[in-house]
XYZ file of C-alpha atoms in Angstrom:
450
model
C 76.255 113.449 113.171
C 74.710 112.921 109.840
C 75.681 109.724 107.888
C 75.347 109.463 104.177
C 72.572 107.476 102.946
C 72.747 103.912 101.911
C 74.027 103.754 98.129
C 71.315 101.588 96.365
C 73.897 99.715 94.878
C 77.650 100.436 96.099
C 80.285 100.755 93.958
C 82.999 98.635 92.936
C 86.220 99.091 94.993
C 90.157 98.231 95.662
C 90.822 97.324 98.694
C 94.152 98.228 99.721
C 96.954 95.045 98.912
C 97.566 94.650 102.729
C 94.255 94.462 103.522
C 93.603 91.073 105.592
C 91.280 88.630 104.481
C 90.282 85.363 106.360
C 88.083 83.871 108.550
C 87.293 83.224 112.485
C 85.988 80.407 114.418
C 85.872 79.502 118.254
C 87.819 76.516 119.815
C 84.342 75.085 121.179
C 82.525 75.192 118.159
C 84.798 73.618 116.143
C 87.648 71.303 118.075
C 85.578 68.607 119.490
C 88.374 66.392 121.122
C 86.048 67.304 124.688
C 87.724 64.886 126.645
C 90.772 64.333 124.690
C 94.980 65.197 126.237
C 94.045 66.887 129.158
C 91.157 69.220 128.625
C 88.813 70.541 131.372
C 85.259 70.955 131.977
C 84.072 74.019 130.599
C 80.598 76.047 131.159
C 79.065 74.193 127.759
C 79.838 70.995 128.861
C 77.762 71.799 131.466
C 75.174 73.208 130.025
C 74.691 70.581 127.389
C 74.852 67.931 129.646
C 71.962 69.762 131.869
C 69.704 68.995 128.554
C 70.062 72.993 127.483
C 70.779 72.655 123.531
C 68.080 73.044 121.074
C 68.551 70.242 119.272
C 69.882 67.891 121.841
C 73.512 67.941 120.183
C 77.156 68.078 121.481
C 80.136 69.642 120.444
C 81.923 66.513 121.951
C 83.014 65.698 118.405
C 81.867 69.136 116.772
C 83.662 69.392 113.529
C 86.909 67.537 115.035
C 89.185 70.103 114.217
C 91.425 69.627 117.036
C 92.309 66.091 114.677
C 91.907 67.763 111.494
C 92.847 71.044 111.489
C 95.853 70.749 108.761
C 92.708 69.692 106.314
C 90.888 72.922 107.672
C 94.200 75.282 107.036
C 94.876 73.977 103.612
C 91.035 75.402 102.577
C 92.135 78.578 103.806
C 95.383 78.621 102.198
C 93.228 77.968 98.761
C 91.109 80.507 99.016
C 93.772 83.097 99.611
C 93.511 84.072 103.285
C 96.040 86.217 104.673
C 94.591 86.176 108.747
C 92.826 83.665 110.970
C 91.285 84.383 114.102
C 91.191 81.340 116.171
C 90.565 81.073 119.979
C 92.892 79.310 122.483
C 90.753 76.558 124.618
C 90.975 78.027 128.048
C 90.570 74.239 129.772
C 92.903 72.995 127.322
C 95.701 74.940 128.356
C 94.585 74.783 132.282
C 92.151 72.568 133.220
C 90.804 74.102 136.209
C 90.946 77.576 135.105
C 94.125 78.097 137.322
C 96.569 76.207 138.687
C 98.412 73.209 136.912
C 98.944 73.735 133.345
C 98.351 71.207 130.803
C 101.468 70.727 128.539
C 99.866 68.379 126.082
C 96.849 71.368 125.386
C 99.769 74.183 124.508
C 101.769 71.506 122.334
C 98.479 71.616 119.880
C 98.678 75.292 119.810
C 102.116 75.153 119.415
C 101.555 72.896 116.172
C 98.347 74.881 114.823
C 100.625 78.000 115.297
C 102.803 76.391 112.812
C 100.726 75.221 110.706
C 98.983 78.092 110.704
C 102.016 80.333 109.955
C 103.096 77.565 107.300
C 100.148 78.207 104.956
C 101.353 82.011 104.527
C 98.382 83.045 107.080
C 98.088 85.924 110.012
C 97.619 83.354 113.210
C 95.237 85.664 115.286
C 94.602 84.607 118.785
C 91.431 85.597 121.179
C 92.175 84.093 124.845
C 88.279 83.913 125.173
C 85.432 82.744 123.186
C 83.024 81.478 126.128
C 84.235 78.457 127.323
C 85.035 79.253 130.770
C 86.482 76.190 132.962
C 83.780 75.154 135.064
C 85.986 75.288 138.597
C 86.516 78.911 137.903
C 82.312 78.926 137.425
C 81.712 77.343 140.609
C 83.453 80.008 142.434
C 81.936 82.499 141.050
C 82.992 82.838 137.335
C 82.230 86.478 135.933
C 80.051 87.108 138.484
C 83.280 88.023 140.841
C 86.190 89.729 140.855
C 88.259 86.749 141.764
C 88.147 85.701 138.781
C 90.933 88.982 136.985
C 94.038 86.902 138.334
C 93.305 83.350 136.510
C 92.371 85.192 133.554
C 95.716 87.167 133.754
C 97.642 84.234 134.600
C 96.141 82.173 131.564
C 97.364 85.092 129.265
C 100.737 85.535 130.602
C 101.277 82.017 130.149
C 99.658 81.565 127.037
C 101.240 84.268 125.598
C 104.555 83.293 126.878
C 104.395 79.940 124.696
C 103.116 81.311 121.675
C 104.066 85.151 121.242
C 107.635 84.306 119.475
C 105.237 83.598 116.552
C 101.814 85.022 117.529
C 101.771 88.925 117.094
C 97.849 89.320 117.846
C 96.452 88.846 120.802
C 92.547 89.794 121.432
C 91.323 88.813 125.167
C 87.445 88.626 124.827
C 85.107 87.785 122.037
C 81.399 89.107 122.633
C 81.342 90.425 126.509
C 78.010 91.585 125.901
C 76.369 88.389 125.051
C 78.355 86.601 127.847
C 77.041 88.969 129.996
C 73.478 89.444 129.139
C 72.803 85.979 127.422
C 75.108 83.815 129.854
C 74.025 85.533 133.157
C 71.047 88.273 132.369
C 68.800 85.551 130.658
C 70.202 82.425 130.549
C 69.807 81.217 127.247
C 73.498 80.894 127.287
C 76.050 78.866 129.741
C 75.918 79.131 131.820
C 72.213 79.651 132.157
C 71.871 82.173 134.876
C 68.967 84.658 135.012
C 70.159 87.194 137.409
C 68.765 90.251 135.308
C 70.504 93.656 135.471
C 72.230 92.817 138.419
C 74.430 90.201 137.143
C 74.875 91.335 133.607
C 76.379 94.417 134.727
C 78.533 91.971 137.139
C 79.673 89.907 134.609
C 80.351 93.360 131.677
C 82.268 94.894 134.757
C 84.780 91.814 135.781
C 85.219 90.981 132.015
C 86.563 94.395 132.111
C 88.647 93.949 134.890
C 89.952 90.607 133.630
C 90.844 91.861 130.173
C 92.858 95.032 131.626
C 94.905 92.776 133.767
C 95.490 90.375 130.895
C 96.597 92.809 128.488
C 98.658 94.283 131.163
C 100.549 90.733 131.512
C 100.742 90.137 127.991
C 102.322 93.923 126.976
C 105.350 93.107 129.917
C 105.946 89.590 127.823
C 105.741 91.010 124.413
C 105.915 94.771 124.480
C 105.361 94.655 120.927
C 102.595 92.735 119.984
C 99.328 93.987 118.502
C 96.389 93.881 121.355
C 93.469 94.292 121.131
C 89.695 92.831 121.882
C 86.531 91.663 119.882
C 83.357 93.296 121.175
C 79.907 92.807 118.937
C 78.847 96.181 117.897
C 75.415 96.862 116.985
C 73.607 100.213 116.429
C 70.968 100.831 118.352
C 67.390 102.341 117.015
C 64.412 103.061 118.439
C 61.589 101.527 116.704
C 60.301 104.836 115.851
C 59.520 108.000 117.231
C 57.985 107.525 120.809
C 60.049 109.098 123.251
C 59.895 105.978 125.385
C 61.575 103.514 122.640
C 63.888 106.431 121.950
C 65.084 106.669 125.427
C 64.916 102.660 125.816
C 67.260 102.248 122.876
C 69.638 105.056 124.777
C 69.928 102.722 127.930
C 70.085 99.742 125.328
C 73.018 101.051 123.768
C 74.834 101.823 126.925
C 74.431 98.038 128.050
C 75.370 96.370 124.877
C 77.859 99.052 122.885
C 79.283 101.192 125.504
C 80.062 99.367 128.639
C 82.349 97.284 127.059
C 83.686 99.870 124.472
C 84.260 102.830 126.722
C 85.582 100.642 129.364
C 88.951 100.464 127.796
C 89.118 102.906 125.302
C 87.769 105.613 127.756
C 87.865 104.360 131.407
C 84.361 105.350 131.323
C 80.798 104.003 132.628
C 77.990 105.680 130.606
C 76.268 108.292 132.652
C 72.608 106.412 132.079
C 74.291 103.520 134.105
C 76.253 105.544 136.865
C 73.885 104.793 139.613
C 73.169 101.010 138.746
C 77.241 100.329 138.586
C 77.990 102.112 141.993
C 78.536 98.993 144.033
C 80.087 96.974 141.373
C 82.416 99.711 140.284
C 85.441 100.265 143.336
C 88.454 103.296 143.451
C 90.718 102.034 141.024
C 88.981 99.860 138.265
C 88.333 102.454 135.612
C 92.037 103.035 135.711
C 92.873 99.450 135.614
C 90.265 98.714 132.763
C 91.447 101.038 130.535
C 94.182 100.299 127.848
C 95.471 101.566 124.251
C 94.316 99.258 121.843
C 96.284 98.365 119.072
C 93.904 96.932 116.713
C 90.108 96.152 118.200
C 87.997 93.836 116.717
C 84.207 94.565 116.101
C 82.157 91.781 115.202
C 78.819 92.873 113.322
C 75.579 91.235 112.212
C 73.193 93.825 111.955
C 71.004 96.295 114.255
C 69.201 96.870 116.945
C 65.475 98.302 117.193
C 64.244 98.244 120.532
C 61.806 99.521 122.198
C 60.374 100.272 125.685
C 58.783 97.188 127.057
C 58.184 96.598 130.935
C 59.543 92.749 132.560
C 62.640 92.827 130.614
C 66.201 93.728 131.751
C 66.374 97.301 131.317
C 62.701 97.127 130.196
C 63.842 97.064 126.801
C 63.238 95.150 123.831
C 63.297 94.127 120.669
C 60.906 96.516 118.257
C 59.813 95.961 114.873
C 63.025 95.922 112.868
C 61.601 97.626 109.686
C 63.290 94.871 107.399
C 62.316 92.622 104.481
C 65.782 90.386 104.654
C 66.142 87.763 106.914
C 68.578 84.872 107.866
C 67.878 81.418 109.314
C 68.688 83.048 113.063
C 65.710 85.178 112.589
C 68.284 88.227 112.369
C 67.275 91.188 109.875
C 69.696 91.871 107.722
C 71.129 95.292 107.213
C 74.434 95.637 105.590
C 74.432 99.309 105.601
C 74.037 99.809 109.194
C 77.575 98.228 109.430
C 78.518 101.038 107.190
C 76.860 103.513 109.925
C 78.789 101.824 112.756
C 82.137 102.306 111.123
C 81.625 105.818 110.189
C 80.332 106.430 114.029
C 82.947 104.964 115.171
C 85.865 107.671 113.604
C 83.650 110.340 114.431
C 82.999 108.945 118.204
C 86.945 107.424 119.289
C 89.139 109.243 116.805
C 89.789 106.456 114.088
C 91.672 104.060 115.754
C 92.361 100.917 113.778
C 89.708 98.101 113.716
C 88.885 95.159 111.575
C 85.628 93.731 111.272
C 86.335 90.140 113.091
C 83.348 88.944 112.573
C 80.151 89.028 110.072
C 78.242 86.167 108.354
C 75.061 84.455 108.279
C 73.317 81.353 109.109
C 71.213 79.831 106.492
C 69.197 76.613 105.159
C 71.423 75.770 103.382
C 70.984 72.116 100.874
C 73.022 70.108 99.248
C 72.287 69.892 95.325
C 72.030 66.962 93.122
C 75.740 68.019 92.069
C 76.760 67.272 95.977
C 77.633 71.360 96.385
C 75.732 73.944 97.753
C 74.473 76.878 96.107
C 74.250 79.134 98.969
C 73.614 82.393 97.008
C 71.631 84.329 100.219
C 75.142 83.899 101.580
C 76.789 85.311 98.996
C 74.576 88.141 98.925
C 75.037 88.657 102.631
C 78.823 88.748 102.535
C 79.063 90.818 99.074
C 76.625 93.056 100.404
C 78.220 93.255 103.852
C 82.062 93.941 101.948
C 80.803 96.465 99.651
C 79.705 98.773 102.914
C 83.532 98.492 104.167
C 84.593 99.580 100.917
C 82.367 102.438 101.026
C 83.414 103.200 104.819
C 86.962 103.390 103.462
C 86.240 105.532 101.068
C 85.386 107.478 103.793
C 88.527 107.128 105.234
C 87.396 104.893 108.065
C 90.409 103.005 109.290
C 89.149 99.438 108.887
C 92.120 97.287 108.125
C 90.730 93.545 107.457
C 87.324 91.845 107.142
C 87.085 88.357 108.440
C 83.778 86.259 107.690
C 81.990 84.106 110.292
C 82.760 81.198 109.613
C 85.118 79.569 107.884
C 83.176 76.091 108.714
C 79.945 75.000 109.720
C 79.886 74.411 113.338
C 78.231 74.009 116.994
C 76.252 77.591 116.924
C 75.849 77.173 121.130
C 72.538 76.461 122.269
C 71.034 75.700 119.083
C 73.663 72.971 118.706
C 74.098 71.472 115.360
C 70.790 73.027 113.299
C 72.478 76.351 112.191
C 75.212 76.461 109.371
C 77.240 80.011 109.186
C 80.377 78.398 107.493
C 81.346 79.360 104.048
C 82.065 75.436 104.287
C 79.795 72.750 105.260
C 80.718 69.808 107.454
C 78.394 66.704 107.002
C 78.147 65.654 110.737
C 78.223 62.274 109.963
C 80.988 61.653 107.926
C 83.158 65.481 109.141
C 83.312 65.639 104.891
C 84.275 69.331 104.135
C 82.644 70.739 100.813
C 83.550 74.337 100.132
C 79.913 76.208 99.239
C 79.451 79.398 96.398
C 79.848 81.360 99.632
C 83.638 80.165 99.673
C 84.516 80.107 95.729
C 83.231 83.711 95.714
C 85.060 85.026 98.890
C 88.348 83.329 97.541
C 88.035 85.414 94.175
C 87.145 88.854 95.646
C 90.529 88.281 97.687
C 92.345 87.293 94.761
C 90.785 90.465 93.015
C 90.716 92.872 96.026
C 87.183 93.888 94.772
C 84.035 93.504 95.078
């Protein structure tokens, strides 16, 4: 397929009046209340507590949301959002991953549900954003298949408490990076390096877990929109050499298509067939795949690999060919998320997707005037909006953009020292000052252009 090249400066465009407009976060990053009404031990604890985080911070307090999350829901309410994606706390709701369920963890979903729902906004639920209970982890966690009927369990009952008001449910957020950062590398929790072995473990039994648990949600709710969040990321060779080319082919299949063609298709990519034989038994395509209602892709920008011996796949990252940069050290690329949405109609028919996640971390300082002119930001998210406009000119079926994040929070293992929200929180005091990046969002909603 040939896509369209970049505009050098998109148009303006309407967005369509029931296109959604919010934010997402992640119950670690942002709750805090670690040892508060019941909650577990999850795979961060852990992790932090082994002396893994960057910059030797917690999310023990994190941006306390969990005791101030009616401040949190009247900023989105003023800038206009219509949707929220929010995660549900795994070990809040059942400590031990299975078992005993904590009554005191669903009666604060219960009342951010309400809250939520109060303010006018789309309460969005993902059962999964990484914080697996540690009991589950030391039987095995992801890298097992015991692991499908505690995940299903926590969505039935999860589900069962909050669907009467909740209509979307997405099951995993990311199962690349838990796969390949959590157990490939371990720069993640929980810190394994098993290599290609146990990253195609832990894609494979995500899979698993997620068909069961939208399985047990669909017999509770038969009505309710489900879906998944996977990070999408186009994958490039560096240039020409047909080693990079064919390194970014097996790069792609790992990170894009295991996940992706797992329950859309049923399918393991054919470059992976022989590596998945023993992980893959009679039955589990069948049982992976489901019809999505809505899927969410989170995007930050591409991939350029290239062939490189050591690494897991012996692929890695090539020179990205990019002049724009965020604090993460990620290029930035806005129109390659126009090249993944157009890929995707041509590739899996058009199916409805919204982009669930897309932001940037940067430096960002407080001014003399005690606000924060975070105009990179700006430029990221303005720059990153305009491509969805142009893919739906295109008649891409992309029905909501959601920015990451809606506050600054614990970004995993570099704790504390990277800021993505379009809202800081000063650590110290948990003050919330709304940044340019937030004025600017709220007025493209109210204008439905940008």
């Amino acid at each position: 397929m040939t896509l369209a090249k970049p505009e050098a400066q998109a148009a303006a465009r309407q967005f369509p009046k029931d296109f959604f407009w919010g934010a997402s976060t992640a119950a670690y990053q942002i709750e805090g209340a670690y040892d508060t009404d019941g909650r577990g031990m999850t795979i961060w604890d852990k992790f932090t507590a082994d002396g893994k985080i960057m910059d030797g911070s917690s999310a023990k307090v994190a941006c306390d949301h969990y005791h101030r999350y009616p401040e949190d829901i009247a900023l989105m309410k003023a800038a206009g959002f219509n949707a929220y994606r929010f995660s549900l706390a795994w070990p809040r709701i059942i400590p031990a991953g299975t078992g005993a369920v904590n009554p005191k963890g669903l009666d604060f979903y219960d009342r951010l549900v309400d809250k939520i729902l109060e303010a006018g906004i789309r309460p969005m639920a993902c059962l999964y954003h990484w914080d697996l209970p540690q009991p589950l982890e030391d039987k095995g966690g992801w890298q097992g298949r015991e692991i499908v009927g505690p995940f299903a369990e926590y969505a039935a009952i999860a589900s069962k408490r909050l669907g009467d008001r909740v209509k979307d449910w997405f099951m995993l957020n990311e199962p690349n990076v838990v796969a390949i950062i959590g157990y490939g590398i371990g720069e993640h929790a929980p810190g394994y390096k098993l290599g290609e072995d146990g990253i195609l473990k832990a894609l494979h039994h995500q899979n698993l877990a997620q068909g069961a648990a939208l399985r047990a949600i669909r017999a509770e709710y038969p009505k309710a929109n489900l879906g998944t969040v996977i990070n999408l990321q186009p994958c490039r060779s560096q240039d020409d050499d047909p080693k990079n080319k064919a390194a970014a082919i097996r790069w792609d299949a790992v990170w894009n298509r295991v996940p992706l063609d797992g329950v859309l298709r049923g399918a393991i990519p054919d470059v992976l067939a022989e590596k998945m034989a023993a992980i893959v038994k009679p039955g589990d395509l069948e049982a992976i795949k489901f019809p999505l209602d809505l899927l969410g892709i989170n995007y930050y920008s591409r991939m350029t690999m290239k062939h490189e011996e050591g690494h897991p796949f012996d692929v890695f990252w090539g020179d990205a060919h990019c002049d724009r940069w965020t604090a993460m050290a990620w290029p930035v690329q806005p129109d390659g998320l126009y090249d993944l949405l157009r890929e995707f109609k041509e590739l899996y028919g058009n199916p409805p997707v919204f982009i669930a996640e897309n932001g940037a971390a940067y430096d960002d300082v407080v001014s003399p005037d005690g606000q924060v002119h975070d105009s990179e930001r700006v430029a990221f998210i303005r720059d990153h909006v305009a491509e969805v406009g142009r893919a739906l000119g295109d008649g891409c079926n992309v029905k909501g953009y959601l920015v990451w994040s809606l506050l600054d929070n614990f970004e995993w293992a570099y704790g504390l020292s990277k800021r993505f929200g379009i809202v800081r929180v000063d650590y110290d005091t948990l003050k919330r000052t709304p940044k340019d990046s937030y004025k600017w969002f709220a007025e493209v909603i109210r204008t439905g252009r940008v």
